[in-house]
Amino acid sequence: MTTFPPPSFADRFQQRADERSPFCLGLDPSRDVLARWNLPDTVQGLSDFCERLADAAGETLAMVKPQSAFFERHGPEGLVVLQRVLKRFRAAGTLTLLDVKRGDIGSTMDAYAQSLFGKDSAYDVDAATFTAYLGLGALAKTVELARYHGACAFIVVRSSNPEGEPLQNAVGKDGRTVAQAVADGLRKLNDKAGRGLYPAGAVMGATLPPADRDVVERLGGALMLTPGIGSQGAGFGDLPKLFSGRERQVIPTAARSVLEAGPDVAALKRALEAHQAPSRSFREGA
Ligand SMILES: O=C(O)c1cc(=O)[nH]c(=O)n1[C@@H]1O[C@H](COP(=O)(O)O)[C@@H](O)[C@H]1O
């Protein structure tokens, strides 16, 4: 039986994070990772990668984040593998976030959102990533559709890569940086959605300097996905300087630093736990 309205993504995340850990595993089956796992760079190799990773994860993960690019690389058959792995993780009680960074004019965004959210959609994910370069207003209906389906739209506010800084810290007419303006707008979308629902989340790199605490504060109670841990140089020890006091809103995420432990399932399990344990400690303020 399905309930209506569905429980919010924020509530579902909190429950899973308490039970498992807040860590979100990135599924980035690049050419390099497939080669490391002794798999061919084909649809079959992609499929075997996903099965093995799902075997290693079992029912231990709160959340998984497939990067769409690595599936799109293989054309429509790659997207069928994506649909299958999403289904497999969903069956294991793991929340799914499709990292696809969509951003377009409103009418096109409607179509993207329809492909992502809801039981009858192509992907039926719990969350997805978006960019606001065409204006935060163009994402308003996407956030509304996410809310309707108990999902979450994670909007890039401050990315983990150094190339993002000049654009995101550019100062606008009103004296706010682009990132500050996006954060303020994101908070308004959550306020409009109603108390405690938080259908708009933020991407805030774990690599960012302490100056970005101001942006974190502007986000209010929004969930924050924090990539950049591991291969991009940030560690779990960097989280407090940006996010202390907001531990339960943080979703630490990493891909390569886990995947490089493969293809051995036991080694993958160890690498996963090596990311889950510090994620739990951070969440508990330890
Ligand atoms: O949205 C993301 O996940 C994301 C945002 C960001 O600011 N930086 C970032 O690296 N990512 C994604 O995180 C993944 C890389 O994770 P690592 O392999 O752990 O570095 C890629 O799929 C990126 O697209």
PDB file of C-alpha atoms and ligand atoms in Angstrom:
ATOM      1  CA  MET A   1       0.000   0.000   0.000  1.00  0.00           C
ATOM      2  CA  THR A   2       1.347   3.446  -0.846  1.00  0.00           C
ATOM      3  CA  THR A   3       0.779   6.340   1.536  1.00  0.00           C
ATOM      4  CA  PHE A   4      -0.133   9.824   0.392  1.00  0.00           C
ATOM      5  CA  PRO A   5       1.450  12.272   0.834  1.00  0.00           C
ATOM      6  CA  PRO A   6       4.606  10.143   0.875  1.00  0.00           C
ATOM      7  CA  PRO A   7       7.134  10.605   3.694  1.00  0.00           C
ATOM      8  CA  SER A   8       9.647  13.307   2.826  1.00  0.00           C
ATOM      9  CA  PHE A   9      13.112  12.476   1.559  1.00  0.00           C
ATOM     10  CA  ALA A  10      14.552  14.338   4.564  1.00  0.00           C
ATOM     11  CA  ASP A  11      12.718  12.049   7.010  1.00  0.00           C
ATOM     12  CA  ARG A  12      13.642   8.929   5.076  1.00  0.00           C
ATOM     13  CA  PHE A  13      17.282   9.982   4.940  1.00  0.00           C
ATOM     14  CA  GLN A  14      17.406  10.667   8.698  1.00  0.00           C
ATOM     15  CA  GLN A  15      15.958   7.252   9.447  1.00  0.00           C
ATOM     16  CA  ARG A  16      18.357   5.396   7.164  1.00  0.00           C
ATOM     17  CA  ALA A  17      21.349   7.452   8.320  1.00  0.00           C
ATOM     18  CA  ASP A  18      20.547   6.605  11.962  1.00  0.00           C
ATOM     19  CA  GLU A  19      20.196   2.910  11.116  1.00  0.00           C
ATOM     20  CA  ARG A  20      23.145   2.572   8.728  1.00  0.00           C
ATOM     21  CA  SER A  21      25.318   5.703   8.383  1.00  0.00           C
ATOM     22  CA  PRO A  22      24.915   8.984   6.492  1.00  0.00           C
ATOM     23  CA  PHE A  23      27.558   7.965   3.926  1.00  0.00           C
ATOM     24  CA  CYS A  24      26.542   7.986   0.262  1.00  0.00           C
ATOM     25  CA  LEU A  25      28.564   5.789  -2.095  1.00  0.00           C
ATOM     26  CA  GLY A  26      29.289   7.219  -5.543  1.00  0.00           C
ATOM     27  CA  LEU A  27      28.923   4.717  -8.388  1.00  0.00           C
ATOM     28  CA  ASP A  28      31.378   6.008 -10.983  1.00  0.00           C
ATOM     29  CA  PRO A  29      32.274   3.099 -13.286  1.00  0.00           C
ATOM     30  CA  SER A  30      34.859   4.931 -15.351  1.00  0.00           C
ATOM     31  CA  ARG A  31      37.087   3.263 -17.914  1.00  0.00           C
ATOM     32  CA  ASP A  32      39.888   3.287 -15.308  1.00  0.00           C
ATOM     33  CA  VAL A  33      37.772   1.648 -12.610  1.00  0.00           C
ATOM     34  CA  LEU A  34      36.518  -1.074 -14.970  1.00  0.00           C
ATOM     35  CA  ALA A  35      40.129  -1.798 -16.034  1.00  0.00           C
ATOM     36  CA  ARG A  36      41.199  -1.967 -12.388  1.00  0.00           C
ATOM     37  CA  TRP A  37      38.406  -4.442 -11.719  1.00  0.00           C
ATOM     38  CA  ASN A  38      39.550  -6.547 -14.721  1.00  0.00           C
ATOM     39  CA  LEU A  39      36.249  -5.880 -16.473  1.00  0.00           C
ATOM     40  CA  PRO A  40      35.794  -5.068 -20.172  1.00  0.00           C
ATOM     41  CA  ASP A  41      34.738  -1.517 -21.035  1.00  0.00           C
ATOM     42  CA  THR A  42      31.389  -2.775 -22.332  1.00  0.00           C
ATOM     43  CA  VAL A  43      27.762  -2.942 -21.205  1.00  0.00           C
ATOM     44  CA  GLN A  44      28.477  -6.394 -19.750  1.00  0.00           C
ATOM     45  CA  GLY A  45      31.477  -5.005 -17.845  1.00  0.00           C
ATOM     46  CA  LEU A  46      29.306  -2.166 -16.543  1.00  0.00           C
ATOM     47  CA  SER A  47      26.622  -4.617 -15.450  1.00  0.00           C
ATOM     48  CA  ASP A  48      29.132  -6.918 -13.699  1.00  0.00           C
ATOM     49  CA  PHE A  49      30.610  -3.893 -11.888  1.00  0.00           C
ATOM     50  CA  CYS A  50      27.160  -2.903 -10.585  1.00  0.00           C
ATOM     51  CA  GLU A  51      26.286  -6.429  -9.448  1.00  0.00           C
ATOM     52  CA  ARG A  52      29.553  -6.843  -7.600  1.00  0.00           C
ATOM     53  CA  LEU A  53      29.231  -3.502  -5.861  1.00  0.00           C
ATOM     54  CA  ALA A  54      25.633  -4.243  -4.863  1.00  0.00           C
ATOM     55  CA  ASP A  55      26.812  -7.613  -3.473  1.00  0.00           C
ATOM     56  CA  ALA A  56      29.500  -5.852  -1.421  1.00  0.00           C
ATOM     57  CA  ALA A  57      27.089  -3.189  -0.135  1.00  0.00           C
ATOM     58  CA  GLY A  58      24.250  -5.568   0.766  1.00  0.00           C
ATOM     59  CA  GLU A  59      21.855  -3.719   3.065  1.00  0.00           C
ATOM     60  CA  THR A  60      24.530  -1.566   4.701  1.00  0.00           C
ATOM     61  CA  LEU A  61      24.212   1.697   2.766  1.00  0.00           C
ATOM     62  CA  ALA A  62      21.813   4.569   3.435  1.00  0.00           C
ATOM     63  CA  MET A  63      22.339   6.038   0.019  1.00  0.00           C
ATOM     64  CA  VAL A  64      23.943   5.425  -3.351  1.00  0.00           C
ATOM     65  CA  LYS A  65      24.773   7.961  -6.072  1.00  0.00           C
ATOM     66  CA  PRO A  66      25.261   6.614  -9.588  1.00  0.00           C
ATOM     67  CA  GLN A  67      26.944   9.171 -11.849  1.00  0.00           C
ATOM     68  CA  SER A  68      24.814   9.136 -14.998  1.00  0.00           C
ATOM     69  CA  ALA A  69      27.737  10.015 -17.305  1.00  0.00           C
ATOM     70  CA  PHE A  70      29.394   6.651 -16.756  1.00  0.00           C
ATOM     71  CA  PHE A  71      26.193   4.864 -17.811  1.00  0.00           C
ATOM     72  CA  GLU A  72      25.332   7.256 -20.687  1.00  0.00           C
ATOM     73  CA  ARG A  73      28.824   6.514 -22.050  1.00  0.00           C
ATOM     74  CA  HIS A  74      27.443   3.108 -23.098  1.00  0.00           C
ATOM     75  CA  GLY A  75      24.341   4.513 -24.827  1.00  0.00           C
ATOM     76  CA  PRO A  76      20.770   3.301 -24.224  1.00  0.00           C
ATOM     77  CA  GLU A  77      21.934  -0.131 -23.038  1.00  0.00           C
ATOM     78  CA  GLY A  78      24.002   1.604 -20.359  1.00  0.00           C
ATOM     79  CA  LEU A  79      20.835   3.333 -19.178  1.00  0.00           C
ATOM     80  CA  VAL A  80      19.085  -0.031 -18.897  1.00  0.00           C
ATOM     81  CA  VAL A  81      21.918  -1.137 -16.590  1.00  0.00           C
ATOM     82  CA  LEU A  82      21.394   2.098 -14.636  1.00  0.00           C
ATOM     83  CA  GLN A  83      17.685   1.340 -14.210  1.00  0.00           C
ATOM     84  CA  ARG A  84      18.545  -2.183 -13.036  1.00  0.00           C
ATOM     85  CA  VAL A  85      21.115  -1.107 -10.462  1.00  0.00           C
ATOM     86  CA  LEU A  86      18.759   1.571  -9.114  1.00  0.00           C
ATOM     87  CA  LYS A  87      16.126  -1.119  -8.645  1.00  0.00           C
ATOM     88  CA  ARG A  88      18.570  -3.444  -6.922  1.00  0.00           C
ATOM     89  CA  PHE A  89      19.698  -0.803  -4.407  1.00  0.00           C
ATOM     90  CA  ARG A  90      16.101   0.290  -3.808  1.00  0.00           C
ATOM     91  CA  ALA A  91      15.229  -3.320  -2.942  1.00  0.00           C
ATOM     92  CA  ALA A  92      18.070  -3.259  -0.384  1.00  0.00           C
ATOM     93  CA  GLY A  93      16.440  -0.258   1.320  1.00  0.00           C
ATOM     94  CA  THR A  94      19.099   2.120  -0.021  1.00  0.00           C
ATOM     95  CA  LEU A  95      18.040   5.610  -1.121  1.00  0.00           C
ATOM     96  CA  THR A  96      19.018   6.430  -4.694  1.00  0.00           C
ATOM     97  CA  LEU A  97      20.416   9.753  -5.901  1.00  0.00           C
ATOM     98  CA  LEU A  98      21.041  10.102  -9.627  1.00  0.00           C
ATOM     99  CA  ASP A  99      23.969  12.440 -10.204  1.00  0.00           C
ATOM    100  CA  VAL A 100      22.975  14.000 -13.520  1.00  0.00           C
ATOM    101  CA  LYS A 101      23.326  17.756 -12.814  1.00  0.00           C
ATOM    102  CA  ARG A 102      20.394  18.904 -14.897  1.00  0.00           C
ATOM    103  CA  GLY A 103      19.795  22.611 -15.503  1.00  0.00           C
ATOM    104  CA  ASP A 104      17.670  24.219 -18.253  1.00  0.00           C
ATOM    105  CA  ILE A 105      14.704  26.529 -18.819  1.00  0.00           C
ATOM    106  CA  GLY A 106      11.548  25.763 -16.852  1.00  0.00           C
ATOM    107  CA  SER A 107       9.583  23.861 -19.513  1.00  0.00           C
ATOM    108  CA  THR A 108      12.541  21.573 -20.265  1.00  0.00           C
ATOM    109  CA  MET A 109      13.184  21.102 -16.541  1.00  0.00           C
ATOM    110  CA  ASP A 110       9.622  19.817 -16.207  1.00  0.00           C
ATOM    111  CA  ALA A 111      10.473  17.017 -18.639  1.00  0.00           C
ATOM    112  CA  TYR A 112      13.724  16.179 -16.861  1.00  0.00           C
ATOM    113  CA  ALA A 113      11.935  16.110 -13.504  1.00  0.00           C
ATOM    114  CA  GLN A 114       9.217  13.863 -14.971  1.00  0.00           C
ATOM    115  CA  SER A 115      11.941  11.408 -16.058  1.00  0.00           C
ATOM    116  CA  LEU A 116      13.385  11.263 -12.535  1.00  0.00           C
ATOM    117  CA  PHE A 117      10.694  11.428  -9.862  1.00  0.00           C
ATOM    118  CA  GLY A 118       7.641   9.278  -9.240  1.00  0.00           C
ATOM    119  CA  LYS A 119       6.693   5.625  -9.545  1.00  0.00           C
ATOM    120  CA  ASP A 120       5.789   5.984 -13.228  1.00  0.00           C
ATOM    121  CA  SER A 121       8.965   7.860 -14.190  1.00  0.00           C
ATOM    122  CA  ALA A 122      11.840   6.311 -16.121  1.00  0.00           C
ATOM    123  CA  TYR A 123      14.227   6.264 -13.134  1.00  0.00           C
ATOM    124  CA  ASP A 124      12.059   6.725 -10.025  1.00  0.00           C
ATOM    125  CA  VAL A 125      14.964   8.007  -7.935  1.00  0.00           C
ATOM    126  CA  ASP A 126      14.765   9.426  -4.430  1.00  0.00           C
ATOM    127  CA  ALA A 127      16.979  12.364  -5.387  1.00  0.00           C
ATOM    128  CA  ALA A 128      18.971  13.888  -8.228  1.00  0.00           C
ATOM    129  CA  THR A 129      21.472  16.706  -8.772  1.00  0.00           C
ATOM    130  CA  PHE A 130      20.779  20.022 -10.554  1.00  0.00           C
ATOM    131  CA  THR A 131      22.623  23.215 -11.481  1.00  0.00           C
ATOM    132  CA  ALA A 132      21.146  26.697 -11.257  1.00  0.00           C
ATOM    133  CA  TYR A 133      23.029  28.519 -14.010  1.00  0.00           C
ATOM    134  CA  LEU A 134      19.771  29.173 -15.887  1.00  0.00           C
ATOM    135  CA  GLY A 135      18.313  30.666 -12.742  1.00  0.00           C
ATOM    136  CA  LEU A 136      17.027  29.141  -9.538  1.00  0.00           C
ATOM    137  CA  GLY A 137      13.495  30.083 -10.589  1.00  0.00           C
ATOM    138  CA  ALA A 138      13.797  27.631 -13.484  1.00  0.00           C
ATOM    139  CA  LEU A 139      14.199  24.830 -10.895  1.00  0.00           C
ATOM    140  CA  ALA A 140      11.179  25.819  -8.772  1.00  0.00           C
ATOM    141  CA  LYS A 141       8.770  23.339 -10.382  1.00  0.00           C
ATOM    142  CA  THR A 142      11.385  20.584 -10.197  1.00  0.00           C
ATOM    143  CA  VAL A 143      11.642  21.132  -6.441  1.00  0.00           C
ATOM    144  CA  GLU A 144       7.843  21.137  -6.250  1.00  0.00           C
ATOM    145  CA  LEU A 145       7.643  17.814  -8.130  1.00  0.00           C
ATOM    146  CA  ALA A 146      10.352  16.370  -5.869  1.00  0.00           C
ATOM    147  CA  ARG A 147       8.311  17.410  -2.806  1.00  0.00           C
ATOM    148  CA  TYR A 148       5.158  15.854  -4.266  1.00  0.00           C
ATOM    149  CA  HIS A 149       6.927  12.505  -4.672  1.00  0.00           C
ATOM    150  CA  GLY A 150       8.833  12.608  -1.345  1.00  0.00           C
ATOM    151  CA  ALA A 151      12.096  13.153  -3.229  1.00  0.00           C
ATOM    152  CA  CYS A 152      14.865  15.755  -3.078  1.00  0.00           C
ATOM    153  CA  ALA A 153      16.506  18.019  -5.683  1.00  0.00           C
ATOM    154  CA  PHE A 154      20.146  18.648  -4.751  1.00  0.00           C
ATOM    155  CA  ILE A 155      21.270  21.945  -6.278  1.00  0.00           C
ATOM    156  CA  VAL A 156      24.957  22.755  -6.684  1.00  0.00           C
ATOM    157  CA  VAL A 157      25.753  25.735  -4.457  1.00  0.00           C
ATOM    158  CA  ARG A 158      29.549  25.417  -4.014  1.00  0.00           C
ATOM    159  CA  SER A 159      31.178  22.601  -5.939  1.00  0.00           C
ATOM    160  CA  SER A 160      34.203  20.624  -4.775  1.00  0.00           C
ATOM    161  CA  ASN A 161      36.396  21.425  -7.803  1.00  0.00           C
ATOM    162  CA  PRO A 162      38.694  24.476  -7.821  1.00  0.00           C
ATOM    163  CA  GLU A 163      37.390  25.587 -11.241  1.00  0.00           C
ATOM    164  CA  GLY A 164      34.004  26.382  -9.708  1.00  0.00           C
ATOM    165  CA  GLU A 165      35.303  29.077  -7.375  1.00  0.00           C
ATOM    166  CA  PRO A 166      35.565  32.166  -9.659  1.00  0.00           C
ATOM    167  CA  LEU A 167      32.017  31.752 -10.964  1.00  0.00           C
ATOM    168  CA  GLN A 168      30.416  30.738  -7.663  1.00  0.00           C
ATOM    169  CA  ASN A 169      32.138  33.535  -5.725  1.00  0.00           C
ATOM    170  CA  ALA A 170      31.463  36.205  -8.363  1.00  0.00           C
ATOM    171  CA  VAL A 171      29.739  39.172  -6.692  1.00  0.00           C
ATOM    172  CA  GLY A 172      26.370  40.268  -8.044  1.00  0.00           C
ATOM    173  CA  LYS A 173      24.655  43.667  -8.151  1.00  0.00           C
ATOM    174  CA  ASP A 174      23.295  43.306  -4.615  1.00  0.00           C
ATOM    175  CA  GLY A 175      26.717  42.525  -3.099  1.00  0.00           C
ATOM    176  CA  ARG A 176      26.034  38.825  -2.576  1.00  0.00           C
ATOM    177  CA  THR A 177      28.141  36.162  -4.273  1.00  0.00           C
ATOM    178  CA  VAL A 178      26.412  33.838  -6.735  1.00  0.00           C
ATOM    179  CA  ALA A 179      26.723  31.023  -4.165  1.00  0.00           C
ATOM    180  CA  GLN A 180      25.155  33.173  -1.416  1.00  0.00           C
ATOM    181  CA  ALA A 181      22.277  34.122  -3.711  1.00  0.00           C
ATOM    182  CA  VAL A 182      21.698  30.465  -4.701  1.00  0.00           C
ATOM    183  CA  ALA A 183      21.792  29.450  -1.022  1.00  0.00           C
ATOM    184  CA  ASP A 184      19.265  32.164  -0.059  1.00  0.00           C
ATOM    185  CA  GLY A 185      16.982  31.142  -2.938  1.00  0.00           C
ATOM    186  CA  LEU A 186      17.252  27.466  -2.052  1.00  0.00           C
ATOM    187  CA  ARG A 187      16.210  28.242   1.515  1.00  0.00           C
ATOM    188  CA  LYS A 188      13.166  30.118   0.207  1.00  0.00           C
ATOM    189  CA  LEU A 189      12.159  27.094  -1.894  1.00  0.00           C
ATOM    190  CA  ASN A 190      12.312  24.940   1.233  1.00  0.00           C
ATOM    191  CA  ASP A 191      10.364  27.507   3.283  1.00  0.00           C
ATOM    192  CA  LYS A 192       7.682  27.550   0.585  1.00  0.00           C
ATOM    193  CA  ALA A 193       7.440  23.746   0.569  1.00  0.00           C
ATOM    194  CA  GLY A 194       6.387  23.700   4.210  1.00  0.00           C
ATOM    195  CA  ARG A 195       7.856  22.933   7.569  1.00  0.00           C
ATOM    196  CA  GLY A 196      10.460  20.171   7.795  1.00  0.00           C
ATOM    197  CA  LEU A 197      10.070  18.818   4.256  1.00  0.00           C
ATOM    198  CA  TYR A 198      13.284  20.199   2.706  1.00  0.00           C
ATOM    199  CA  PRO A 199      12.756  19.035  -0.912  1.00  0.00           C
ATOM    200  CA  ALA A 200      15.723  21.198  -1.998  1.00  0.00           C
ATOM    201  CA  GLY A 201      19.152  20.000  -0.896  1.00  0.00           C
ATOM    202  CA  ALA A 202      22.532  21.618  -1.538  1.00  0.00           C
ATOM    203  CA  VAL A 203      25.796  20.343  -2.969  1.00  0.00           C
ATOM    204  CA  MET A 204      28.593  21.826  -0.841  1.00  0.00           C
ATOM    205  CA  GLY A 205      32.092  20.447  -1.474  1.00  0.00           C
ATOM    206  CA  ALA A 206      34.017  18.992   1.464  1.00  0.00           C
ATOM    207  CA  THR A 207      37.087  20.679  -0.048  1.00  0.00           C
ATOM    208  CA  LEU A 208      35.794  24.226   0.561  1.00  0.00           C
ATOM    209  CA  PRO A 209      37.573  26.781   2.782  1.00  0.00           C
ATOM    210  CA  PRO A 210      36.132  27.914   6.158  1.00  0.00           C
ATOM    211  CA  ALA A 211      34.924  31.151   4.489  1.00  0.00           C
ATOM    212  CA  ASP A 212      32.090  29.087   2.973  1.00  0.00           C
ATOM    213  CA  ARG A 213      30.546  28.617   6.416  1.00  0.00           C
ATOM    214  CA  ASP A 214      28.522  31.711   5.646  1.00  0.00           C
ATOM    215  CA  VAL A 215      26.919  29.879   2.700  1.00  0.00           C
ATOM    216  CA  VAL A 216      26.238  26.835   4.913  1.00  0.00           C
ATOM    217  CA  GLU A 217      24.416  29.062   7.419  1.00  0.00           C
ATOM    218  CA  ARG A 218      22.280  30.623   4.692  1.00  0.00           C
ATOM    219  CA  LEU A 219      20.991  27.165   3.721  1.00  0.00           C
ATOM    220  CA  GLY A 220      19.036  26.794   6.965  1.00  0.00           C
ATOM    221  CA  GLY A 221      17.948  23.193   7.538  1.00  0.00           C
ATOM    222  CA  ALA A 222      18.648  21.883   4.014  1.00  0.00           C
ATOM    223  CA  LEU A 223      20.458  18.591   3.568  1.00  0.00           C
ATOM    224  CA  MET A 224      23.991  18.988   2.201  1.00  0.00           C
ATOM    225  CA  LEU A 225      25.724  16.496  -0.070  1.00  0.00           C
ATOM    226  CA  THR A 226      29.476  16.902   0.467  1.00  0.00           C
ATOM    227  CA  PRO A 227      31.633  15.423  -2.335  1.00  0.00           C
ATOM    228  CA  GLY A 228      35.410  15.807  -2.495  1.00  0.00           C
ATOM    229  CA  ILE A 229      36.377  13.318   0.218  1.00  0.00           C
ATOM    230  CA  GLY A 230      39.192  10.946  -0.742  1.00  0.00           C
ATOM    231  CA  SER A 231      40.442  11.366  -4.301  1.00  0.00           C
ATOM    232  CA  GLN A 232      39.831  15.136  -4.402  1.00  0.00           C
ATOM    233  CA  GLY A 233      41.909  15.701  -1.291  1.00  0.00           C
ATOM    234  CA  ALA A 234      39.412  16.357   1.523  1.00  0.00           C
ATOM    235  CA  GLY A 235      39.136  14.039   4.523  1.00  0.00           C
ATOM    236  CA  PHE A 236      36.420  13.395   7.097  1.00  0.00           C
ATOM    237  CA  GLY A 237      38.495  15.581   9.456  1.00  0.00           C
ATOM    238  CA  ASP A 238      37.710  18.570   7.216  1.00  0.00           C
ATOM    239  CA  LEU A 239      33.944  18.336   7.782  1.00  0.00           C
ATOM    240  CA  PRO A 240      33.733  20.072  11.208  1.00  0.00           C
ATOM    241  CA  LYS A 241      35.312  23.333  10.052  1.00  0.00           C
ATOM    242  CA  LEU A 242      32.487  23.906   7.579  1.00  0.00           C
ATOM    243  CA  PHE A 243      29.594  21.923   8.987  1.00  0.00           C
ATOM    244  CA  SER A 244      29.906  21.694  12.798  1.00  0.00           C
ATOM    245  CA  GLY A 245      26.543  22.290  14.443  1.00  0.00           C
ATOM    246  CA  ARG A 246      24.810  20.971  11.324  1.00  0.00           C
ATOM    247  CA  GLU A 247      26.108  17.386  11.466  1.00  0.00           C
ATOM    248  CA  ARG A 248      22.731  15.740  10.861  1.00  0.00           C
ATOM    249  CA  GLN A 249      22.260  17.666   7.615  1.00  0.00           C
ATOM    250  CA  VAL A 250      25.500  16.365   6.086  1.00  0.00           C
ATOM    251  CA  ILE A 251      25.687  13.501   3.574  1.00  0.00           C
ATOM    252  CA  PRO A 252      29.374  12.697   3.084  1.00  0.00           C
ATOM    253  CA  THR A 253      29.970  11.104  -0.310  1.00  0.00           C
ATOM    254  CA  ALA A 254      32.914   9.533  -2.143  1.00  0.00           C
ATOM    255  CA  ALA A 255      33.347   7.282  -5.164  1.00  0.00           C
ATOM    256  CA  ARG A 256      36.920   6.598  -6.262  1.00  0.00           C
ATOM    257  CA  SER A 257      38.416   6.165  -2.782  1.00  0.00           C
ATOM    258  CA  VAL A 258      36.013   3.230  -2.227  1.00  0.00           C
ATOM    259  CA  LEU A 259      35.977   1.816  -5.760  1.00  0.00           C
ATOM    260  CA  GLU A 260      39.763   1.574  -5.970  1.00  0.00           C
ATOM    261  CA  ALA A 261      39.570  -1.187  -3.334  1.00  0.00           C
ATOM    262  CA  GLY A 262      37.765  -3.465  -5.839  1.00  0.00           C
ATOM    263  CA  PRO A 263      37.230  -5.903  -7.383  1.00  0.00           C
ATOM    264  CA  ASP A 264      37.566  -8.101  -4.305  1.00  0.00           C
ATOM    265  CA  VAL A 265      34.235  -8.056  -2.427  1.00  0.00           C
ATOM    266  CA  ALA A 266      35.839  -8.410   1.024  1.00  0.00           C
ATOM    267  CA  ALA A 267      38.215  -5.504   0.284  1.00  0.00           C
ATOM    268  CA  LEU A 268      35.283  -3.415  -0.953  1.00  0.00           C
ATOM    269  CA  LYS A 269      33.368  -4.121   2.258  1.00  0.00           C
ATOM    270  CA  ARG A 270      36.372  -2.968   4.289  1.00  0.00           C
ATOM    271  CA  ALA A 271      36.713   0.215   2.200  1.00  0.00           C
ATOM    272  CA  LEU A 272      33.015   0.923   2.619  1.00  0.00           C
ATOM    273  CA  GLU A 273      33.209   0.555   6.387  1.00  0.00           C
ATOM    274  CA  ALA A 274      36.324   2.757   6.392  1.00  0.00           C
ATOM    275  CA  HIS A 275      34.095   5.511   4.970  1.00  0.00           C
ATOM    276  CA  GLN A 276      30.975   4.681   6.971  1.00  0.00           C
ATOM    277  CA  ALA A 277      32.625   4.671  10.417  1.00  0.00           C
ATOM    278  CA  PRO A 278      33.979   8.260  10.262  1.00  0.00           C
ATOM    279  CA  SER A 279      30.703   9.405   8.671  1.00  0.00           C
ATOM    280  CA  ARG A 280      28.836   8.031  11.691  1.00  0.00           C
ATOM    281  CA  SER A 281      31.296   9.607  14.137  1.00  0.00           C
ATOM    282  CA  PHE A 282      30.921  12.996  12.457  1.00  0.00           C
ATOM    283  CA  ARG A 283      27.132  12.740  12.537  1.00  0.00           C
ATOM    284  CA  GLU A 284      27.190  11.890  16.230  1.00  0.00           C
ATOM    285  CA  GLY A 285      29.474  14.860  16.871  1.00  0.00           C
ATOM    286  CA  ALA A 286      32.200  12.521  18.116  1.00  0.00           C
TER     287      ALA A 286
HETATM  288  O1  LIG B   1      27.221  16.255  -7.320  1.00  0.00           O
HETATM  289  C1  LIG B   1      28.260  15.624  -7.081  1.00  0.00           C
HETATM  290  O2  LIG B   1      28.230  14.523  -6.585  1.00  0.00           O
HETATM  291  C2  LIG B   1      29.551  16.306  -7.282  1.00  0.00           C
HETATM  292  C3  LIG B   1      29.583  17.660  -7.012  1.00  0.00           C
HETATM  293  C4  LIG B   1      30.809  18.317  -6.878  1.00  0.00           C
HETATM  294  O3  LIG B   1      30.874  19.484  -6.516  1.00  0.00           O
HETATM  295  N1  LIG B   1      31.935  17.602  -7.107  1.00  0.00           N
HETATM  296  C5  LIG B   1      31.936  16.271  -7.467  1.00  0.00           C
HETATM  297  O4  LIG B   1      33.015  15.692  -7.650  1.00  0.00           O
HETATM  298  N2  LIG B   1      30.731  15.619  -7.625  1.00  0.00           N
HETATM  299  C6  LIG B   1      30.677  14.227  -8.155  1.00  0.00           C
HETATM  300  O5  LIG B   1      31.370  13.328  -7.311  1.00  0.00           O
HETATM  301  C7  LIG B   1      31.997  12.299  -8.083  1.00  0.00           C
HETATM  302  C8  LIG B   1      33.489  12.248  -7.815  1.00  0.00           C
HETATM  303  O6  LIG B   1      33.694  11.682  -6.558  1.00  0.00           O
HETATM  304  P1  LIG B   1      35.140  11.123  -6.114  1.00  0.00           P
HETATM  305  O7  LIG B   1      35.482   9.987  -7.034  1.00  0.00           O
HETATM  306  O8  LIG B   1      34.950  10.696  -4.700  1.00  0.00           O
HETATM  307  O9  LIG B   1      36.088  12.270  -6.256  1.00  0.00           O
HETATM  308  C9  LIG B   1      31.724  12.605  -9.547  1.00  0.00           C
HETATM  309  O10 LIG B   1      30.643  11.801  -9.982  1.00  0.00           O
HETATM  310  C10 LIG B   1      31.352  14.065  -9.524  1.00  0.00           C
HETATM  311  O11 LIG B   1      30.461  14.395 -10.567  1.00  0.00           O
END
